[in-house]
Amino acid sequence: MAALLSFLLVATVTAPAAAQSQQLGVPLTSKGRFQLESAAKPQTTQAQALQRCLAAARPSGAGSLSVTFQDDAKGYKLLQTRNAQLRGSRIMPLAFVQPASAADVSAAVRCSVEAGLRFVARNGGHNYEANSLVGGGVVIDLINLQELKIDSKANSMTVGAGYRLGSLYSKLTLLGYVLPGSTCVGVGISGLTLGGGIGHATRALGVLADSVLAATVVLANGTVVEADSKSHPDLFWAIRGGGGLYGIVTSWKFKLFKAPKQVSVVRYRFREKCTEAKYAAVLGAFNAWQPWTLPKEVALAEVQCGYDSLQAQFWYWGPMSEANKTMASSPVFKLPNSYPFIHKEYSWADFVAQRMTNLHDETDWGNGNLLLSDMLQRLYKERSSFVAASLVPLTPLNSSAVKIIAKFMVQAQKHAFIQSRAWGGQVTAVADDFNAFPWRQAPFECQVYSNSGDARKDRSWVDGLLAAVHPLIGKAEYLNYFHCVNDPWQAYFGPHAARLQAIKKAYDPQGRIGGLYCQQDNIIDE
């Protein structure tokens, strides 16, 4: 079998025969559980069925779709993920496909179904638990969907699902725009949005999903639809924070915001290490300050403990004179043995380059495709083995929860960190059911991360911390920091779980689209 096959696909591919009914969430076996087209012989392998279907498509203006099969993919870059634990993982797809248009995605979906294969879209491969890999199925990698149209009159943009944040930020910054994305340049725009999208401007502008105006989506049967508040409103609601379980988004339309003239950054460090008592005092002061109640100009307020250090950080959209007034109300910055490590006012362009991405020159961004550039290799060449998760307290932490978290952090701070970042602001300015993002009333979110080099040790520590504190704060977690849990629908979607499951059943009744996978190559629930 050739290592790389390229086909020209048409916008319309013959629909497969009706599939057998399948309980929602039950994975396909290696033999397949969908009825195949009559042309497919029972003895035909799934790889051959997929290859034949794609090859049979006739060119009709669609883009070129690259296909790499499992036997040729073991050293292929699409198997690389940010988490080194996944090297040699049993989550080995049968094939990787790279479409160049929505029509290509439609054909890839239809051919996957015809071959009896599960499929999953891959945007950036950033997810902590490899949800963009599907064992024995088809990974539809969207990297070549690189459309970008900016409408300066309407303050909006249409962007392909293949864009990475670094490339996008470089273009928007030159035009004076801001999008409320994350601070990791390798993250894909689509995966971030599907999970809600918290980041550098969450308090100022809301989660990224709040800025979505419309989306082009390929459904589980290959149909291409436009989703917005009037067309497919349930689907539109679900893809804004409910994950990639309902269809494959090929492009998004976002509302853009004018960037602030300046951003003031204040970062305090504490001279002591992050001892249990010290961290409890800092986290307690952070709670007492209630930064989630601050004006939305405070775009970011967080406390971080780990790697033998303790620090607090504060980003204010405005001049330092105003930032100092707001900061003066915080007991965190008044604690003893602290000092301002950073206390600086930036222009927006300098802030993006130096604080969000650590990149200082337009040439650093590559030629618009960060995944394929040398820059990504530089950023990700030193992959590490880690386990990560999140906590989303639905109320401010009480003293017992603070003590438990502080105790766990002291056990592992040489190889772990926990970051508590305030929400509130614009996040709570819209209705709780505005879209599928479920945790608008949470005061803050905690990201938990461990990379000792021993995967079992890391997972034991992360799981132990969550199990100890869950009884006190609830079991809510943030979808984009996905972690193996027993009830992912409830953990990640809470009050929206039932509605999302109904939408999943309506748009993907056979459970064809992959989604919530565990690190150990087990499908938890779809």
Coordinates of C-alpha atoms in Angstrom, one line a residue:
M1 CA 0.0 0.0 0.0
A2 CA 1.4 3.4 -0.9
A3 CA 2.5 5.5 2.0
L4 CA 0.6 8.5 0.8
L5 CA -2.5 8.5 -1.5
S6 CA -4.0 11.7 -2.9
F7 CA -7.5 11.8 -4.3
L8 CA -9.7 14.5 -5.7
L9 CA -13.1 14.4 -4.0
V10 CA -16.4 15.7 -5.1
A11 CA -18.8 17.7 -3.1
T12 CA -21.4 14.9 -3.3
V13 CA -20.7 11.3 -2.6
T14 CA -23.3 8.5 -2.8
A15 CA -24.8 8.1 0.7
P16 CA -24.3 4.8 2.4
A17 CA -27.1 2.3 3.0
A18 CA -29.0 2.7 6.3
A19 CA -26.8 1.8 9.3
Q20 CA -27.8 -0.7 11.9
S21 CA -29.1 0.9 15.0
Q22 CA -26.5 1.2 17.7
Q23 CA -26.8 2.3 21.3
L24 CA -25.4 5.7 21.8
G25 CA -21.8 5.5 22.9
V26 CA -21.1 1.9 22.0
P27 CA -17.9 1.8 19.9
L28 CA -17.7 -0.1 16.6
T29 CA -15.8 -3.4 16.6
S30 CA -12.9 -3.9 14.2
K31 CA -15.2 -5.8 12.0
G32 CA -17.5 -2.9 11.7
R33 CA -21.2 -2.7 12.7
F34 CA -22.6 -0.6 9.9
Q35 CA -24.2 -2.1 6.8
L36 CA -21.9 -1.4 3.8
E37 CA -22.8 -0.4 0.3
S38 CA -23.7 -3.4 -1.9
A39 CA -20.5 -2.9 -3.8
A40 CA -18.5 -3.8 -0.7
K41 CA -17.8 -7.5 -0.4
P42 CA -18.0 -9.0 3.0
Q43 CA -14.4 -10.2 2.8
T44 CA -13.2 -6.7 1.8
T45 CA -11.1 -5.1 4.6
Q46 CA -12.1 -1.8 6.0
A47 CA -9.0 -0.2 4.7
Q48 CA -9.6 -1.3 1.2
A49 CA -13.3 -0.3 1.4
L50 CA -12.2 3.2 2.5
Q51 CA -9.6 3.4 -0.2
R52 CA -11.9 2.3 -2.9
C53 CA -14.7 4.8 -1.8
L54 CA -12.3 7.7 -1.9
A55 CA -10.7 6.7 -5.2
A56 CA -14.1 6.3 -6.8
A57 CA -15.0 9.9 -6.2
R58 CA -14.9 12.2 -9.3
P59 CA -13.2 15.6 -9.3
S60 CA -15.7 18.4 -9.3
G61 CA -14.1 21.5 -7.8
A62 CA -13.3 20.0 -4.4
G63 CA -9.9 20.1 -2.8
S64 CA -7.3 17.4 -2.6
L65 CA -7.6 14.9 0.2
S66 CA -4.4 13.2 1.5
V67 CA -4.8 9.8 3.1
T68 CA -2.2 7.9 5.2
F69 CA -3.0 4.4 6.4
Q70 CA -2.0 2.7 9.6
D71 CA 0.8 0.6 8.2
D72 CA 2.5 3.7 6.9
A73 CA 1.7 6.0 9.8
K74 CA 3.8 4.7 12.8
G75 CA 6.4 7.4 12.3
Y76 CA 4.0 9.9 10.8
K77 CA 3.8 13.4 12.3
L78 CA 0.0 13.1 12.8
L79 CA 0.7 10.5 15.6
Q80 CA 2.7 13.1 17.5
T81 CA 0.8 14.7 20.4
R82 CA 1.8 17.2 23.0
N83 CA 1.7 14.5 25.7
A84 CA 4.6 12.1 25.4
Q85 CA 2.6 9.5 27.3
L86 CA 0.8 8.9 24.0
R87 CA 3.9 7.8 22.1
G88 CA 3.4 4.2 21.1
S89 CA -0.2 4.4 22.4
R90 CA -2.7 1.7 21.6
I91 CA -4.9 4.4 20.2
M92 CA -3.8 3.7 16.7
P93 CA -6.2 4.9 13.9
L94 CA -6.7 2.9 10.8
A95 CA -6.2 6.0 8.6
F96 CA -5.5 9.7 8.7
V97 CA -7.1 11.9 6.2
Q98 CA -6.4 15.6 5.5
P99 CA -9.3 17.4 3.7
A100 CA -8.9 20.8 2.1
S101 CA -12.6 21.8 2.0
A102 CA -16.0 21.1 3.5
A103 CA -16.8 19.0 0.5
D104 CA -13.7 16.9 1.2
V105 CA -14.8 16.5 4.8
S106 CA -18.2 15.4 3.7
A107 CA -16.6 12.7 1.4
A108 CA -14.3 11.5 4.1
V109 CA -17.3 11.1 6.5
R110 CA -19.4 9.3 4.0
C111 CA -16.6 7.0 3.0
S112 CA -15.8 6.2 6.7
V113 CA -19.4 5.3 7.3
E114 CA -19.5 3.2 4.2
A115 CA -16.5 1.3 5.4
G116 CA -18.0 0.8 8.8
L117 CA -15.5 3.0 10.6
R118 CA -15.8 5.4 13.5
F119 CA -14.2 8.8 12.8
V120 CA -13.1 11.9 14.8
A121 CA -12.0 15.3 13.7
R122 CA -8.6 16.6 14.7
N123 CA -7.9 20.3 15.0
G124 CA -4.7 20.8 17.0
G125 CA -4.1 17.5 18.9
H126 CA -3.7 19.5 22.0
N127 CA -6.3 17.6 24.1
Y128 CA -4.6 16.1 27.2
E129 CA -6.2 12.6 26.7
A130 CA -5.9 12.2 22.9
N131 CA -9.5 12.7 22.0
S132 CA -8.5 13.4 18.5
L133 CA -7.2 9.8 18.0
V134 CA -9.7 6.9 17.5
G135 CA -8.5 3.3 17.7
G136 CA -9.1 1.5 14.5
G137 CA -11.0 4.4 13.0
V138 CA -10.4 7.5 10.8
V139 CA -8.8 10.7 12.0
I140 CA -10.0 13.6 9.9
D141 CA -7.3 16.2 10.4
L142 CA -8.4 19.7 9.5
I143 CA -5.0 21.4 9.2
N144 CA -5.5 22.3 5.5
L145 CA -8.7 24.2 6.2
Q146 CA -6.9 27.6 6.2
E147 CA -9.6 30.0 5.1
L148 CA -9.4 33.5 6.7
K149 CA -11.7 36.4 5.8
I150 CA -11.8 39.5 7.9
D151 CA -14.6 42.0 7.5
S152 CA -13.5 45.2 9.0
K153 CA -16.8 46.9 8.4
A154 CA -18.7 44.2 10.3
N155 CA -15.9 43.6 12.8
S156 CA -16.1 39.9 12.1
M157 CA -14.1 37.1 10.6
T158 CA -14.6 33.7 9.0
V159 CA -11.8 31.3 9.8
G160 CA -11.1 27.7 8.7
A161 CA -11.0 25.0 11.4
G162 CA -7.3 24.3 10.6
Y163 CA -6.0 27.6 12.0
R164 CA -3.8 27.6 15.1
L165 CA -4.0 30.5 17.5
G166 CA -0.4 31.8 16.9
S167 CA -1.0 32.3 13.2
L168 CA -4.4 33.9 13.8
Y169 CA -3.1 36.2 16.5
S170 CA -0.4 37.5 14.3
K171 CA -2.9 38.6 11.7
L172 CA -5.5 40.0 14.0
T173 CA -2.9 42.0 16.1
L174 CA -1.7 43.8 12.9
L175 CA -5.3 45.0 12.4
G176 CA -5.9 46.0 16.0
Y177 CA -8.3 43.2 16.8
V178 CA -8.5 40.8 19.7
L179 CA -10.2 37.4 20.0
P180 CA -10.7 35.8 23.4
G181 CA -8.5 32.8 22.8
S182 CA -6.0 31.0 25.0
T183 CA -2.3 31.8 25.5
C184 CA -1.0 28.6 23.8
V185 CA 0.0 29.3 20.2
G186 CA -0.3 25.7 19.1
V187 CA -3.9 25.3 20.1
G188 CA -6.4 25.0 17.2
I189 CA -9.2 27.5 16.9
S190 CA -11.9 24.9 16.5
G191 CA -11.1 22.6 19.4
L192 CA -10.8 25.5 21.7
T193 CA -14.2 26.9 20.6
L194 CA -16.0 23.6 20.8
G195 CA -15.0 23.2 24.5
G196 CA -16.0 26.8 25.4
G197 CA -12.6 28.5 25.2
I198 CA -11.2 30.1 28.3
G199 CA -8.0 32.2 28.1
H200 CA -6.4 35.6 28.3
A201 CA -9.5 37.7 27.8
T202 CA -12.2 35.5 29.4
R203 CA -13.2 38.1 32.0
A204 CA -13.1 40.9 29.5
L205 CA -14.9 39.3 26.5
G206 CA -16.3 36.0 27.7
V207 CA -15.4 32.5 26.6
L208 CA -14.5 32.1 22.9
A209 CA -17.7 30.3 22.1
D210 CA -19.7 33.4 23.1
S211 CA -18.2 35.2 20.1
V212 CA -19.4 32.7 17.5
L213 CA -21.9 34.0 14.9
A214 CA -22.2 31.0 12.7
A215 CA -20.5 27.8 11.6
T216 CA -20.3 25.4 8.7
V217 CA -20.8 21.8 10.0
V218 CA -20.5 18.4 8.3
L219 CA -23.0 16.1 10.0
A220 CA -22.5 12.4 10.8
N221 CA -24.1 11.4 7.5
G222 CA -21.9 13.7 5.4
T223 CA -24.5 16.5 4.9
V224 CA -23.0 20.0 5.0
V225 CA -25.1 22.6 6.9
E226 CA -24.8 26.2 8.0
A227 CA -25.6 26.6 11.7
D228 CA -26.6 29.8 13.4
S229 CA -29.3 31.1 15.7
K230 CA -32.0 30.5 13.0
S231 CA -30.7 27.5 11.1
H232 CA -30.1 24.4 13.1
P233 CA -30.3 26.4 16.4
D234 CA -29.9 23.3 18.6
L235 CA -26.7 22.3 16.8
F236 CA -25.5 25.8 16.9
W237 CA -26.1 25.9 20.7
A238 CA -24.3 22.6 21.2
I239 CA -21.1 23.3 19.3
R240 CA -20.5 26.4 21.4
G241 CA -19.1 24.7 24.4
G242 CA -20.6 21.2 24.1
G243 CA -17.6 19.6 22.4
G244 CA -17.1 18.0 19.0
L245 CA -19.6 15.2 19.3
Y246 CA -22.4 16.4 17.0
G247 CA -20.7 17.1 13.7
I248 CA -17.4 18.3 12.3
V249 CA -17.1 22.1 12.1
T250 CA -15.1 23.2 9.0
S251 CA -15.2 26.9 9.5
W252 CA -16.4 29.5 12.1
K253 CA -17.7 33.0 11.9
F254 CA -16.7 35.1 14.9
K255 CA -17.4 38.6 16.2
L256 CA -14.1 40.5 16.6
F257 CA -13.3 43.1 19.2
K258 CA -11.1 46.1 19.1
A259 CA -7.9 45.6 21.1
P260 CA -7.2 47.8 24.1
K261 CA -4.5 50.5 23.7
Q262 CA -2.5 49.1 26.6
V263 CA -2.4 46.2 29.0
S264 CA -0.8 46.4 32.4
V265 CA 0.8 43.3 33.7
V266 CA 1.6 42.7 37.4
R267 CA 3.1 39.5 38.6
Y268 CA 4.2 39.0 42.2
R269 CA 6.4 36.3 43.5
F270 CA 6.9 35.1 47.0
R271 CA 10.4 34.6 48.4
E272 CA 9.4 31.4 50.3
K273 CA 8.7 28.2 48.5
C274 CA 5.2 27.0 48.1
T275 CA 4.8 25.5 51.6
E276 CA 1.5 24.2 52.7
A277 CA 0.9 27.1 55.1
K278 CA 2.1 29.7 52.6
Y279 CA 0.0 28.4 49.8
A280 CA -3.1 28.1 52.0
A281 CA -2.6 31.8 53.0
V282 CA -2.2 33.0 49.4
L283 CA -5.2 31.0 48.2
G284 CA -7.2 32.1 51.1
A285 CA -6.4 35.7 50.4
F286 CA -7.3 35.1 46.7
N287 CA -10.7 33.8 47.9
A288 CA -11.2 36.7 50.3
W289 CA -10.5 39.2 47.5
Q290 CA -13.2 37.6 45.3
P291 CA -11.5 38.6 42.0
W292 CA -14.5 37.1 40.1
T293 CA -16.5 40.2 41.2
L294 CA -14.0 42.7 39.8
P295 CA -14.7 44.9 36.7
K296 CA -14.2 43.1 33.4
E297 CA -11.2 45.3 32.6
V298 CA -9.4 42.9 34.9
A299 CA -9.0 40.4 32.1
L300 CA -7.0 38.0 34.2
A301 CA -6.3 37.3 37.9
E302 CA -4.7 34.1 39.1
V303 CA -2.6 32.4 41.7
Q304 CA -0.1 29.6 40.8
C305 CA 1.8 27.2 43.0
G306 CA 4.3 24.6 41.7
Y307 CA 7.8 23.9 40.7
D308 CA 9.0 25.2 44.0
S309 CA 7.5 28.7 43.4
L310 CA 4.4 30.6 44.4
Q311 CA 3.2 33.6 42.4
A312 CA 0.1 35.8 41.7
Q313 CA -0.6 37.5 38.4
F314 CA -2.9 40.3 37.3
W315 CA -3.6 41.6 33.7
Y316 CA -5.5 44.9 33.4
W317 CA -6.8 46.3 30.1
G318 CA -5.8 49.9 30.7
P319 CA -3.0 52.1 32.0
M320 CA -0.9 51.1 35.0
S321 CA -2.3 53.9 37.0
E322 CA -5.7 52.3 36.9
A323 CA -4.3 48.8 37.4
N324 CA -2.6 50.0 40.6
K325 CA -5.9 51.3 42.1
T326 CA -7.6 47.9 41.5
M327 CA -4.6 45.9 42.7
A328 CA -4.5 48.0 45.9
S329 CA -7.7 46.3 47.1
S330 CA -6.2 42.8 47.0
P331 CA -4.9 41.2 50.1
V332 CA -2.9 38.8 48.0
F333 CA -0.3 41.5 47.1
K334 CA -0.1 42.7 50.7
L335 CA 1.1 39.3 52.0
P336 CA 4.7 39.4 53.5
N337 CA 7.8 38.4 51.5
S338 CA 6.3 39.1 48.1
Y339 CA 7.8 41.3 45.5
P340 CA 6.8 42.5 42.0
F341 CA 8.6 40.3 39.5
I342 CA 6.8 42.1 36.6
H343 CA 5.2 45.5 36.8
K344 CA 4.9 46.9 33.3
E345 CA 2.5 48.6 30.9
Y346 CA 2.5 47.2 27.3
S347 CA 1.1 48.3 24.0
W348 CA -1.3 45.6 22.7
A349 CA 1.1 44.4 20.0
D350 CA 4.0 44.1 22.6
F351 CA 1.6 42.4 25.0
V352 CA 0.6 39.7 22.5
A353 CA 4.2 39.1 21.4
Q354 CA 5.8 39.0 24.8
R355 CA 3.2 37.9 27.4
M356 CA 0.9 35.7 25.4
T357 CA 3.2 33.9 23.0
N358 CA 6.8 34.8 23.8
L359 CA 7.3 35.5 20.1
H360 CA 8.7 38.8 19.1
D361 CA 8.8 39.0 15.4
E362 CA 6.2 38.4 12.6
T363 CA 8.7 36.1 10.9
D364 CA 8.4 33.8 13.9
W365 CA 4.9 32.8 12.9
G366 CA 5.9 30.8 9.8
N367 CA 3.8 31.3 6.7
G368 CA 0.3 31.0 8.2
N369 CA 0.3 27.3 9.0
L370 CA 1.9 26.9 12.4
L371 CA 1.4 23.2 12.6
L372 CA 3.7 22.6 9.6
S373 CA 6.2 25.3 10.4
D374 CA 9.6 25.0 12.1
M375 CA 8.1 27.1 14.8
L376 CA 5.9 24.4 16.1
Q377 CA 8.7 21.9 16.1
R378 CA 10.7 24.4 18.2
L379 CA 7.8 24.9 20.6
Y380 CA 6.9 21.2 20.9
K381 CA 10.2 19.4 20.3
E382 CA 10.7 18.8 24.1
R383 CA 7.4 17.0 24.7
S384 CA 6.9 15.8 28.2
S385 CA 4.9 13.0 29.8
F386 CA 2.2 14.5 32.0
V387 CA -1.3 14.1 33.4
A388 CA -3.6 17.1 33.8
A389 CA -7.1 17.9 34.8
S390 CA -9.2 20.8 36.1
L391 CA -11.4 21.7 39.0
V392 CA -14.3 24.1 38.6
P393 CA -15.6 25.0 42.1
L394 CA -19.2 26.1 41.9
T395 CA -18.7 28.2 45.1
P396 CA -15.7 29.9 46.6
L397 CA -13.3 27.5 48.3
N398 CA -13.9 27.0 52.1
S399 CA -11.0 26.6 54.5
S400 CA -11.2 22.8 54.3
A401 CA -10.9 22.7 50.5
V402 CA -8.0 25.2 50.7
K403 CA -6.1 23.0 53.2
I404 CA -6.6 19.8 51.1
I405 CA -5.3 21.5 47.9
A406 CA -2.4 23.0 49.7
K407 CA -1.5 19.6 51.2
F408 CA -1.5 17.9 47.9
M409 CA 0.6 20.7 46.3
V410 CA 3.3 20.4 48.8
Q411 CA 3.6 16.6 48.1
A412 CA 4.3 17.2 44.4
Q413 CA 5.3 20.8 43.8
K414 CA 8.7 19.9 42.3
H415 CA 6.9 18.3 39.4
A416 CA 3.4 19.7 39.5
F417 CA 1.5 23.0 39.5
I418 CA -2.0 24.2 40.2
Q419 CA -3.3 27.5 38.7
S420 CA -6.4 29.1 40.0
R421 CA -7.8 31.7 37.5
A422 CA -10.8 33.9 38.2
W423 CA -13.9 33.9 36.0
G424 CA -16.8 36.3 36.4
G425 CA -16.9 39.5 34.4
Q426 CA -18.3 39.0 30.9
V427 CA -18.6 35.2 31.5
T428 CA -21.6 35.9 33.8
A429 CA -23.0 38.8 31.7
V430 CA -25.0 36.4 29.5
A431 CA -27.7 33.9 30.4
D432 CA -26.6 30.5 31.8
D433 CA -28.0 28.7 28.7
F434 CA -26.7 31.2 26.1
N435 CA -24.7 28.3 24.7
A436 CA -23.6 24.9 25.9
F437 CA -20.8 26.2 28.1
P438 CA -22.2 25.2 31.5
W439 CA -20.2 26.8 34.3
R440 CA -20.9 30.5 34.0
Q441 CA -21.5 31.1 37.7
A442 CA -18.3 29.4 38.9
P443 CA -16.0 31.9 40.6
F444 CA -12.8 30.4 39.1
E445 CA -11.2 27.4 37.5
C446 CA -8.1 25.4 38.7
Q447 CA -5.9 23.7 36.2
V448 CA -3.9 20.8 37.8
Y449 CA -0.8 19.4 36.1
S450 CA 1.9 16.9 37.0
N451 CA 4.9 15.7 34.9
S452 CA 7.2 13.7 37.2
G453 CA 8.2 11.4 34.3
D454 CA 6.2 8.5 35.9
A455 CA 2.8 8.4 34.3
R456 CA 1.3 6.2 37.0
K457 CA 2.6 8.4 39.7
D458 CA 1.3 11.5 38.0
R459 CA -2.2 10.0 37.4
S460 CA -2.4 8.8 41.0
W461 CA -1.5 12.2 42.3
V462 CA -4.0 14.1 40.1
D463 CA -6.8 11.6 40.7
G464 CA -6.1 11.7 44.4
L465 CA -6.3 15.5 44.6
L466 CA -9.6 15.5 42.6
A467 CA -11.1 12.7 44.7
A468 CA -10.2 14.5 48.0
V469 CA -11.6 17.9 47.1
H470 CA -14.6 16.9 45.0
P471 CA -16.9 16.2 48.0
L472 CA -16.3 19.8 49.1
I473 CA -16.6 21.7 45.8
G474 CA -18.5 19.4 43.4
K475 CA -17.3 17.4 40.4
A476 CA -17.5 20.0 37.7
E477 CA -14.5 20.1 35.3
Y478 CA -13.6 22.1 32.1
L479 CA -14.0 20.1 28.9
N480 CA -10.8 21.4 27.2
Y481 CA -8.7 20.0 30.1
F482 CA -10.2 16.6 29.6
H483 CA -9.3 13.9 32.1
C484 CA -10.6 10.4 32.6
V485 CA -13.7 10.5 34.7
N486 CA -16.5 8.0 35.3
D487 CA -19.3 10.3 34.2
P488 CA -18.0 12.7 31.6
W489 CA -21.4 14.1 30.6
Q490 CA -22.1 15.2 34.1
A491 CA -18.5 16.3 34.9
Y492 CA -18.1 18.5 31.8
F493 CA -21.6 19.6 30.9
G494 CA -23.5 19.5 34.3
P495 CA -27.0 21.1 33.8
H496 CA -26.7 21.0 30.1
A497 CA -25.9 17.2 29.9
A498 CA -29.4 16.0 29.1
R499 CA -30.0 18.6 26.4
L500 CA -26.6 17.8 24.8
Q501 CA -27.3 14.1 24.9
A502 CA -30.6 14.6 23.1
I503 CA -28.9 16.8 20.4
K504 CA -26.2 14.1 20.1
K505 CA -28.9 11.5 19.5
A506 CA -30.7 13.7 17.0
Y507 CA -27.6 14.5 14.9
D508 CA -25.5 11.4 15.4
P509 CA -28.0 8.6 16.3
Q510 CA -25.5 5.8 15.6
G511 CA -22.7 7.4 17.6
R512 CA -20.4 7.6 14.6
I513 CA -18.4 10.6 15.7
G514 CA -15.7 9.9 18.3
G515 CA -15.2 12.1 21.3
L516 CA -14.7 11.5 25.0
Y517 CA -11.8 9.0 25.2
C518 CA -9.7 7.9 28.1
Q519 CA -5.9 7.8 28.0
Q520 CA -6.0 4.0 28.3
D521 CA -7.8 3.7 24.9
N522 CA -11.2 3.1 26.5
I523 CA -14.2 4.9 25.2
I524 CA -15.9 6.3 28.3
D525 CA -19.2 7.5 26.9
E526 CA -20.3 9.3 23.8

